[in-house]
Coordinates of C-alpha atoms and ligand atoms in Angstrom, one line a residue:
M230 CA -28.1 1.8 -5.6
K231 CA -28.4 5.6 -5.1
R232 CA -26.0 6.5 -2.3
Q233 CA -27.6 7.9 0.8
P234 CA -25.9 11.1 2.2
R235 CA -23.6 10.4 5.2
S236 CA -25.0 10.9 8.6
N237 CA -21.7 12.2 9.9
P238 CA -20.1 14.5 7.3
R239 CA -16.6 15.4 8.2
P240 CA -16.1 18.8 9.7
H241 CA -14.3 21.3 7.5
S242 CA -13.3 24.9 7.4
G243 CA -15.8 27.7 6.6
K244 CA -14.8 27.4 3.0
T245 CA -16.8 25.1 0.6
R246 CA -15.9 21.5 1.0
R247 CA -14.0 20.2 -2.1
T248 CA -14.3 16.8 -3.8
V249 CA -10.9 15.2 -4.1
S250 CA -10.2 13.0 -7.1
I251 CA -7.4 10.8 -8.2
I252 CA -6.7 12.2 -11.6
G253 CA -3.7 10.0 -12.6
T254 CA -2.0 6.8 -11.5
G255 CA 1.3 5.2 -12.3
S256 CA 3.5 2.3 -11.2
Y257 CA 6.9 0.8 -11.7
V258 CA 8.3 -2.6 -10.8
P259 CA 12.0 -3.7 -11.3
E260 CA 12.8 -6.1 -14.2
K261 CA 14.4 -8.9 -12.2
R262 CA 12.0 -11.7 -11.2
L263 CA 12.6 -14.1 -8.3
T264 CA 10.4 -17.1 -8.7
N265 CA 9.4 -19.7 -6.1
A266 CA 11.7 -22.1 -7.9
D267 CA 14.6 -19.7 -7.4
L268 CA 13.8 -19.5 -3.6
T269 CA 14.0 -23.3 -3.3
K270 CA 17.7 -23.0 -4.1
M271 CA 18.1 -20.4 -1.2
V272 CA 16.1 -21.8 1.7
D273 CA 14.2 -25.1 2.6
T274 CA 10.9 -24.3 0.8
S275 CA 8.8 -25.4 -2.1
D276 CA 6.7 -23.8 -4.8
E277 CA 3.7 -25.8 -3.4
W278 CA 4.2 -24.5 0.2
I279 CA 4.5 -20.8 -1.0
T280 CA 1.6 -21.1 -3.4
V281 CA -0.8 -22.8 -1.1
R282 CA 0.0 -20.6 2.0
T283 CA 0.3 -17.3 0.2
G284 CA -0.7 -17.4 -3.5
I285 CA 2.6 -15.8 -4.4
K286 CA 4.4 -17.2 -7.5
E287 CA 7.1 -14.7 -8.1
R288 CA 8.3 -11.2 -6.9
R289 CA 10.4 -8.4 -8.3
V290 CA 13.9 -7.5 -7.0
A291 CA 15.4 -4.1 -7.4
A292 CA 19.0 -3.8 -8.7
K293 CA 21.6 -3.3 -6.1
D294 CA 22.0 0.4 -7.0
E295 CA 18.3 1.0 -7.5
T296 CA 16.8 2.9 -4.6
T297 CA 13.3 3.3 -3.2
S298 CA 13.3 6.9 -4.5
D299 CA 14.4 5.7 -8.0
M300 CA 11.3 3.4 -8.2
A301 CA 9.1 6.0 -6.6
S302 CA 10.2 8.7 -9.1
K303 CA 9.4 6.4 -12.1
A304 CA 5.9 5.6 -10.7
A305 CA 5.4 9.3 -10.0
L306 CA 6.3 10.5 -13.5
N307 CA 3.9 7.9 -15.0
A308 CA 1.1 9.2 -12.8
L309 CA 1.9 12.9 -13.6
E310 CA 1.9 12.1 -17.3
Q311 CA -1.5 10.4 -17.1
A312 CA -2.8 13.3 -15.0
K313 CA -1.3 15.9 -17.4
V314 CA 0.2 17.7 -14.5
K315 CA 3.7 19.2 -14.7
P316 CA 6.1 18.3 -11.8
E317 CA 6.5 22.0 -10.9
D318 CA 2.7 22.2 -10.3
V319 CA 2.9 19.6 -7.5
D320 CA 2.3 21.3 -4.1
L321 CA 3.0 18.3 -1.8
I322 CA 4.8 15.0 -2.2
L323 CA 4.0 12.2 0.3
V324 CA 6.1 9.0 0.1
A325 CA 4.8 6.1 2.1
T326 CA 7.6 3.6 2.8
A327 CA 9.1 1.4 5.4
T328 CA 12.3 1.2 3.3
P329 CA 13.4 4.9 2.9
D330 CA 16.6 5.6 1.0
M331 CA 18.0 6.9 4.3
L332 CA 16.6 7.4 7.8
F333 CA 16.8 11.1 6.9
P334 CA 16.3 13.2 4.8
A335 CA 12.9 12.0 3.7
T336 CA 12.7 9.9 0.6
A337 CA 10.1 12.4 -0.7
C338 CA 13.0 14.9 -0.9
F339 CA 15.0 12.6 -3.1
V340 CA 11.9 12.1 -5.3
Q341 CA 11.4 15.9 -5.5
K342 CA 14.9 16.3 -6.9
K343 CA 14.6 13.4 -9.3
I344 CA 11.3 14.5 -10.9
A345 CA 12.1 18.3 -10.6
A346 CA 9.0 19.1 -8.5
K347 CA 10.7 22.2 -7.2
N348 CA 7.6 23.8 -5.7
A349 CA 6.5 20.9 -3.5
A350 CA 6.8 20.4 0.2
C351 CA 8.0 16.8 0.9
L352 CA 7.5 14.3 3.7
D353 CA 7.5 10.6 4.3
V354 CA 4.6 8.6 5.8
S355 CA 5.5 5.8 8.1
A356 CA 2.6 3.5 8.4
A357 CA 4.2 0.3 6.9
C358 CA 1.9 -1.5 4.5
A359 CA -1.0 0.9 5.2
G360 CA 1.1 3.9 4.3
F361 CA -0.3 4.6 0.8
L362 CA -3.9 5.0 2.1
F363 CA -2.7 7.1 5.1
G364 CA -1.1 9.3 2.3
I365 CA -4.4 9.5 0.4
E366 CA -6.1 10.6 3.7
I367 CA -3.5 13.2 4.4
A368 CA -3.7 14.5 0.8
Q369 CA -7.4 14.7 1.0
Q370 CA -7.3 16.7 4.2
F371 CA -4.8 19.2 2.7
I372 CA -6.9 19.6 -0.5
T373 CA -10.3 19.9 1.2
S374 CA -8.9 22.5 3.6
H375 CA -7.7 24.5 0.6
T376 CA -4.1 24.2 1.9
H377 CA -2.8 22.5 -1.3
D378 CA -4.2 22.0 -4.7
T379 CA -2.2 19.1 -6.2
V380 CA -0.7 16.3 -4.1
L381 CA 1.4 13.4 -5.3
V382 CA 1.0 10.3 -3.1
I383 CA 3.5 7.5 -3.6
G384 CA 3.9 4.0 -2.1
A385 CA 7.4 2.7 -2.7
E386 CA 9.5 -0.1 -1.2
K387 CA 12.7 -1.9 -1.6
L388 CA 11.8 -4.7 0.9
T389 CA 14.5 -7.0 -0.5
S390 CA 17.0 -4.6 1.2
I391 CA 15.6 -5.6 4.7
T392 CA 14.8 -9.2 4.0
N393 CA 16.6 -12.0 5.9
W394 CA 17.4 -14.3 3.0
T395 CA 18.0 -17.2 5.5
D396 CA 14.6 -17.0 7.1
R397 CA 12.1 -19.0 5.1
N398 CA 9.2 -17.7 7.3
T399 CA 9.6 -14.2 5.8
C400 CA 11.9 -14.2 2.7
V401 CA 9.3 -15.8 0.5
L402 CA 6.7 -13.1 1.1
F403 CA 8.2 -9.8 0.0
G404 CA 9.1 -7.9 -3.2
D405 CA 10.0 -4.4 -4.5
G406 CA 8.1 -1.8 -6.5
A407 CA 6.3 1.6 -6.5
G408 CA 2.9 3.0 -7.3
A409 CA 1.7 6.6 -7.3
A410 CA -1.5 8.7 -7.6
V411 CA -2.0 12.4 -8.3
L412 CA -4.9 14.0 -6.3
Q413 CA -6.6 17.3 -7.1
H414 CA -10.0 18.9 -6.5
R415 CA -12.1 18.3 -9.5
G416 CA -15.7 19.5 -9.6
G417 CA -18.6 16.9 -9.7
A418 CA -19.4 14.0 -7.5
H419 CA -16.6 11.7 -8.5
G420 CA -13.8 11.3 -6.0
V421 CA -13.0 10.2 -2.5
I422 CA -16.2 9.5 -0.7
S423 CA -15.1 8.1 2.6
T424 CA -11.9 7.3 4.4
H425 CA -10.8 5.7 7.6
I426 CA -7.4 5.3 9.2
G427 CA -6.5 3.5 12.5
S428 CA -3.7 2.1 14.6
D429 CA -3.1 -0.2 17.6
G430 CA 0.4 0.3 19.1
R431 CA -0.1 -2.6 21.5
F432 CA 1.1 -4.8 18.6
T433 CA 4.3 -3.1 17.6
D434 CA 6.2 -6.4 18.3
I435 CA 4.4 -8.7 15.8
L436 CA 5.7 -7.1 12.6
F437 CA 8.8 -4.9 12.9
M438 CA 12.5 -4.2 12.1
P439 CA 14.3 -3.9 15.5
G440 CA 17.6 -2.6 14.2
G441 CA 18.6 0.6 12.6
G442 CA 16.7 3.1 14.7
S443 CA 17.7 4.9 17.9
R444 CA 16.7 2.0 20.1
C445 CA 19.0 -0.5 18.5
P446 CA 21.5 1.4 16.3
I447 CA 23.4 -0.1 13.5
T448 CA 26.4 -2.0 14.9
R449 CA 28.3 -5.0 13.5
D450 CA 26.8 -7.2 16.2
N451 CA 23.2 -6.1 15.5
V452 CA 23.7 -6.6 11.8
D453 CA 25.2 -10.1 12.4
M454 CA 22.1 -10.9 14.5
N455 CA 19.9 -10.0 11.6
L456 CA 18.2 -7.2 13.5
A457 CA 18.1 -4.9 10.5
T458 CA 15.6 -7.2 8.8
I459 CA 11.9 -7.9 9.0
H460 CA 10.7 -9.8 12.0
M461 CA 7.2 -11.2 12.0
T462 CA 4.8 -13.4 14.0
G463 CA 2.9 -14.7 10.9
K464 CA -0.1 -16.3 12.5
E465 CA -0.9 -13.3 14.8
V466 CA -0.4 -10.9 11.8
Y467 CA -2.8 -13.0 9.8
K468 CA -5.5 -12.9 12.5
Q469 CA -5.2 -9.1 13.1
A470 CA -5.1 -8.4 9.4
V471 CA -8.4 -10.1 8.7
T472 CA -10.2 -8.5 11.6
A473 CA -8.9 -5.0 11.0
M474 CA -9.5 -5.0 7.2
V475 CA -13.0 -6.3 7.6
N476 CA -13.9 -3.7 10.3
A477 CA -12.2 -0.9 8.3
S478 CA -14.2 -1.9 5.2
R479 CA -17.5 -1.9 7.1
K480 CA -16.7 1.5 8.5
V481 CA -16.2 3.3 5.2
L482 CA -19.2 1.5 3.6
A483 CA -21.4 2.7 6.5
D484 CA -20.0 6.2 6.3
A485 CA -20.6 6.3 2.6
G486 CA -24.1 5.0 2.8
L487 CA -23.2 2.0 0.6
T488 CA -23.5 -1.7 1.0
A489 CA -21.1 -4.4 -0.1
D490 CA -23.2 -5.0 -3.2
D491 CA -22.5 -1.5 -4.5
I492 CA -18.8 -2.1 -4.7
A493 CA -17.6 -2.8 -8.2
C494 CA -14.0 -3.5 -7.3
V495 CA -12.1 -4.1 -4.0
I496 CA -8.4 -3.3 -4.1
P497 CA -7.0 -4.9 -0.9
H498 CA -3.4 -5.0 0.5
Q499 CA -1.6 -7.6 -1.5
A500 CA 0.0 -9.7 1.3
N501 CA -1.5 -13.1 1.1
L502 CA -4.4 -14.6 -1.0
R503 CA -5.7 -16.4 2.1
I504 CA -6.2 -13.1 3.9
I505 CA -8.0 -11.7 0.9
E506 CA -10.2 -14.8 0.7
A507 CA -11.1 -14.5 4.4
I508 CA -12.0 -10.8 3.9
A509 CA -14.2 -11.6 0.8
D510 CA -16.0 -14.3 2.8
R511 CA -16.7 -12.1 5.8
L512 CA -17.7 -9.0 3.7
K513 CA -19.8 -11.2 1.4
I514 CA -18.2 -9.8 -1.7
P515 CA -17.4 -12.4 -4.4
L516 CA -13.7 -13.0 -4.7
D517 CA -13.8 -12.1 -8.4
R518 CA -14.5 -8.5 -7.5
F519 CA -11.2 -8.3 -5.7
Y520 CA -8.2 -7.1 -7.7
V521 CA -5.3 -9.5 -7.0
N522 CA -1.7 -9.2 -8.4
L523 CA 0.3 -10.7 -5.5
D524 CA 1.0 -13.8 -7.5
K525 CA 3.3 -11.5 -9.7
Y526 CA 4.8 -9.2 -7.1
G527 CA 4.5 -10.7 -3.6
N528 CA 3.9 -8.3 -0.8
T529 CA 5.3 -4.9 -1.7
S530 CA 4.0 -3.3 1.5
A531 CA 3.1 0.4 1.0
A532 CA 3.5 0.0 -2.8
A533 CA 1.1 -2.9 -3.1
V534 CA -2.2 -1.2 -3.2
A535 CA -0.8 1.7 -5.3
I536 CA 0.5 -0.7 -8.0
A537 CA -2.8 -2.6 -7.9
L538 CA -4.8 0.6 -8.3
D539 CA -2.7 1.7 -11.3
E540 CA -3.1 -1.8 -12.9
A541 CA -6.8 -1.8 -12.3
N542 CA -7.1 1.7 -13.7
C543 CA -5.0 1.2 -16.8
S544 CA -6.5 -2.2 -17.7
G545 CA -10.1 -0.9 -17.5
R546 CA -10.9 -3.1 -14.6
I547 CA -12.3 0.0 -12.8
K548 CA -14.4 2.4 -14.8
H549 CA -15.9 5.9 -14.5
G550 CA -18.7 5.8 -11.9
D551 CA -17.6 2.6 -10.2
Y552 CA -17.4 2.5 -6.4
V553 CA -13.9 1.2 -5.6
L554 CA -13.0 0.1 -2.0
M555 CA -9.3 0.1 -1.1
V556 CA -8.4 -1.5 2.3
V557 CA -4.9 -2.1 3.8
F558 CA -3.2 -3.3 6.9
G559 CA 0.4 -3.2 8.1
G560 CA 2.9 -3.1 10.9
G561 CA 2.2 -0.7 13.8
L562 CA -0.4 -2.0 13.7
T563 CA -2.0 0.3 11.1
W564 CA -5.0 -0.1 8.9
A565 CA -6.9 2.2 6.5
S566 CA -9.8 2.1 4.0
T567 CA -11.1 4.4 1.3
I568 CA -14.1 4.4 -1.0
I569 CA -13.7 6.3 -4.2
E570 CA -16.3 6.9 -6.8
W571 CA -14.1 6.5 -9.8
Ligands
ACO513 N1 8.5 -23.1 3.2 C1 8.2 -24.2 3.8 N2 7.8 -24.3 5.1 C2 7.7 -23.2 5.8 C3 8.0 -21.9 5.2 C4 8.4 -21.9 3.9 N3 8.7 -20.7 3.2 N4 7.8 -21.0 6.2 C5 7.4 -21.6 7.3 N5 7.4 -22.9 7.0 C6 7.0 -24.0 8.0 C7 7.2 -23.6 9.4 O1 8.5 -23.7 9.8 C8 6.3 -24.5 10.1 O2 6.9 -25.8 10.2 P1 6.8 -26.6 11.6 O3 5.3 -26.9 11.7 O4 7.6 -27.8 11.3 O5 7.2 -25.7 12.7 C9 5.1 -24.7 9.1 O6 5.6 -24.3 7.8 C10 3.9 -24.0 9.4 O7 4.3 -22.6 9.7 P2 3.2 -21.6 10.1 O8 3.9 -20.3 10.5 O9 2.3 -22.2 11.1 O10 2.5 -21.4 8.7 P3 1.2 -20.6 8.5 O11 0.1 -21.5 8.0 O12 0.8 -19.6 9.6 O13 1.6 -19.7 7.2 C11 2.2 -17.4 6.8 C12 2.6 -18.7 7.4 C13 2.0 -17.6 5.3 C14 3.3 -16.4 7.0 C15 0.9 -17.0 7.5 O14 1.0 -17.0 8.9 C16 0.5 -15.7 7.0 O15 0.0 -15.5 5.9 N6 0.6 -14.7 7.9 C17 0.3 -13.3 7.5 C18 1.6 -12.7 7.4 C19 1.7 -11.8 6.2 O16 1.1 -11.8 5.2 N7 2.7 -10.9 6.4 C20 3.0 -10.0 5.4 C21 3.4 -8.8 6.1 S1 2.0 -8.1 6.9 C22 1.2 -7.3 5.9 O17 1.6 -7.0 4.9 C23 -0.1 -7.1 6.3

């Protein structure tokens, strides 16, 4: 279908609006695999329970001394190589993560040092699992406003460092990894068509890590009470995730003047296969048009959609001219959606 122009084009500066394209992607996952069978030796669970409820078969676990910025840097260098961009030509590095190397400085600063992107400004994006698409939106705004030309957006997580390995409700879900994208203005129609980000702070208490911040600083007692680990009300998260991701998808489709039939590939947040099936059903997009890799990696939060995008790109699953819908959801609550003409 020929795309109809948007009825509500975004406001922009007096300068010509620029099309923003993803010109390179990259990813990295640690070598160590933790299978469902391995988890049965750690908590009272089974391969069947995990597979049926989540679709996850295994996840990757970073080495003890492997940090979020180590993984982020490897994904970033892959993306820069594909984009044929030198690290020193990057203007801005955004790292989306819920597991920064430290509370400060920003993990993006560690990445800057590791990849020698000496001319970049660096900041982290805190939007939990939705962070990578928040990063894409921020990158787009900086590029369309002519503030920056080349932006590196990374989603990276070492969730195994904040996992409570005695809590079967959560420890089976998460894994480690990183994905990255290089964004630039490139002439022509191809690029980011429509974006949406949103949040609902009324639900800060259904998916969170209570310890480690100013409200509940790190003390021996707090650590003993497992407060520096992920806390989640699974059923409520499930409900909110489906509603938010369906609404966010509909919003960018409408803004882009597209229908669900036009979408060649959906790259959703990789949390849970049942969530993805529910979204496919409500959007009336066949499940085989969704890119799914959560069986291999579990939920890698901000890294998930970034790794999936790189895999879909490198495997030829998404092709030049395809309309690609990315949609994510995370703690906060936060959600985001983006349609790209690839
Ligand atoms: N193995 C075996 N049994 C388990 C496990 C496990 N790993 N975990 C929980 N159970 C048990 C529970 O204790 C409960 O037992 P009970 O009935 O005796 O009390 C039973 O299984 C059912 O538990 P529920 O929590 O009701 O299971 P549910 O069907 O809701 O599935 C799940 C849990 C998979 C977490 C689901 O709620 C879900 O998918 N939620 C979305 C959460 C999510 O994806 N979070 C990721 C982070 S958010 C994000 O990235 C968007």
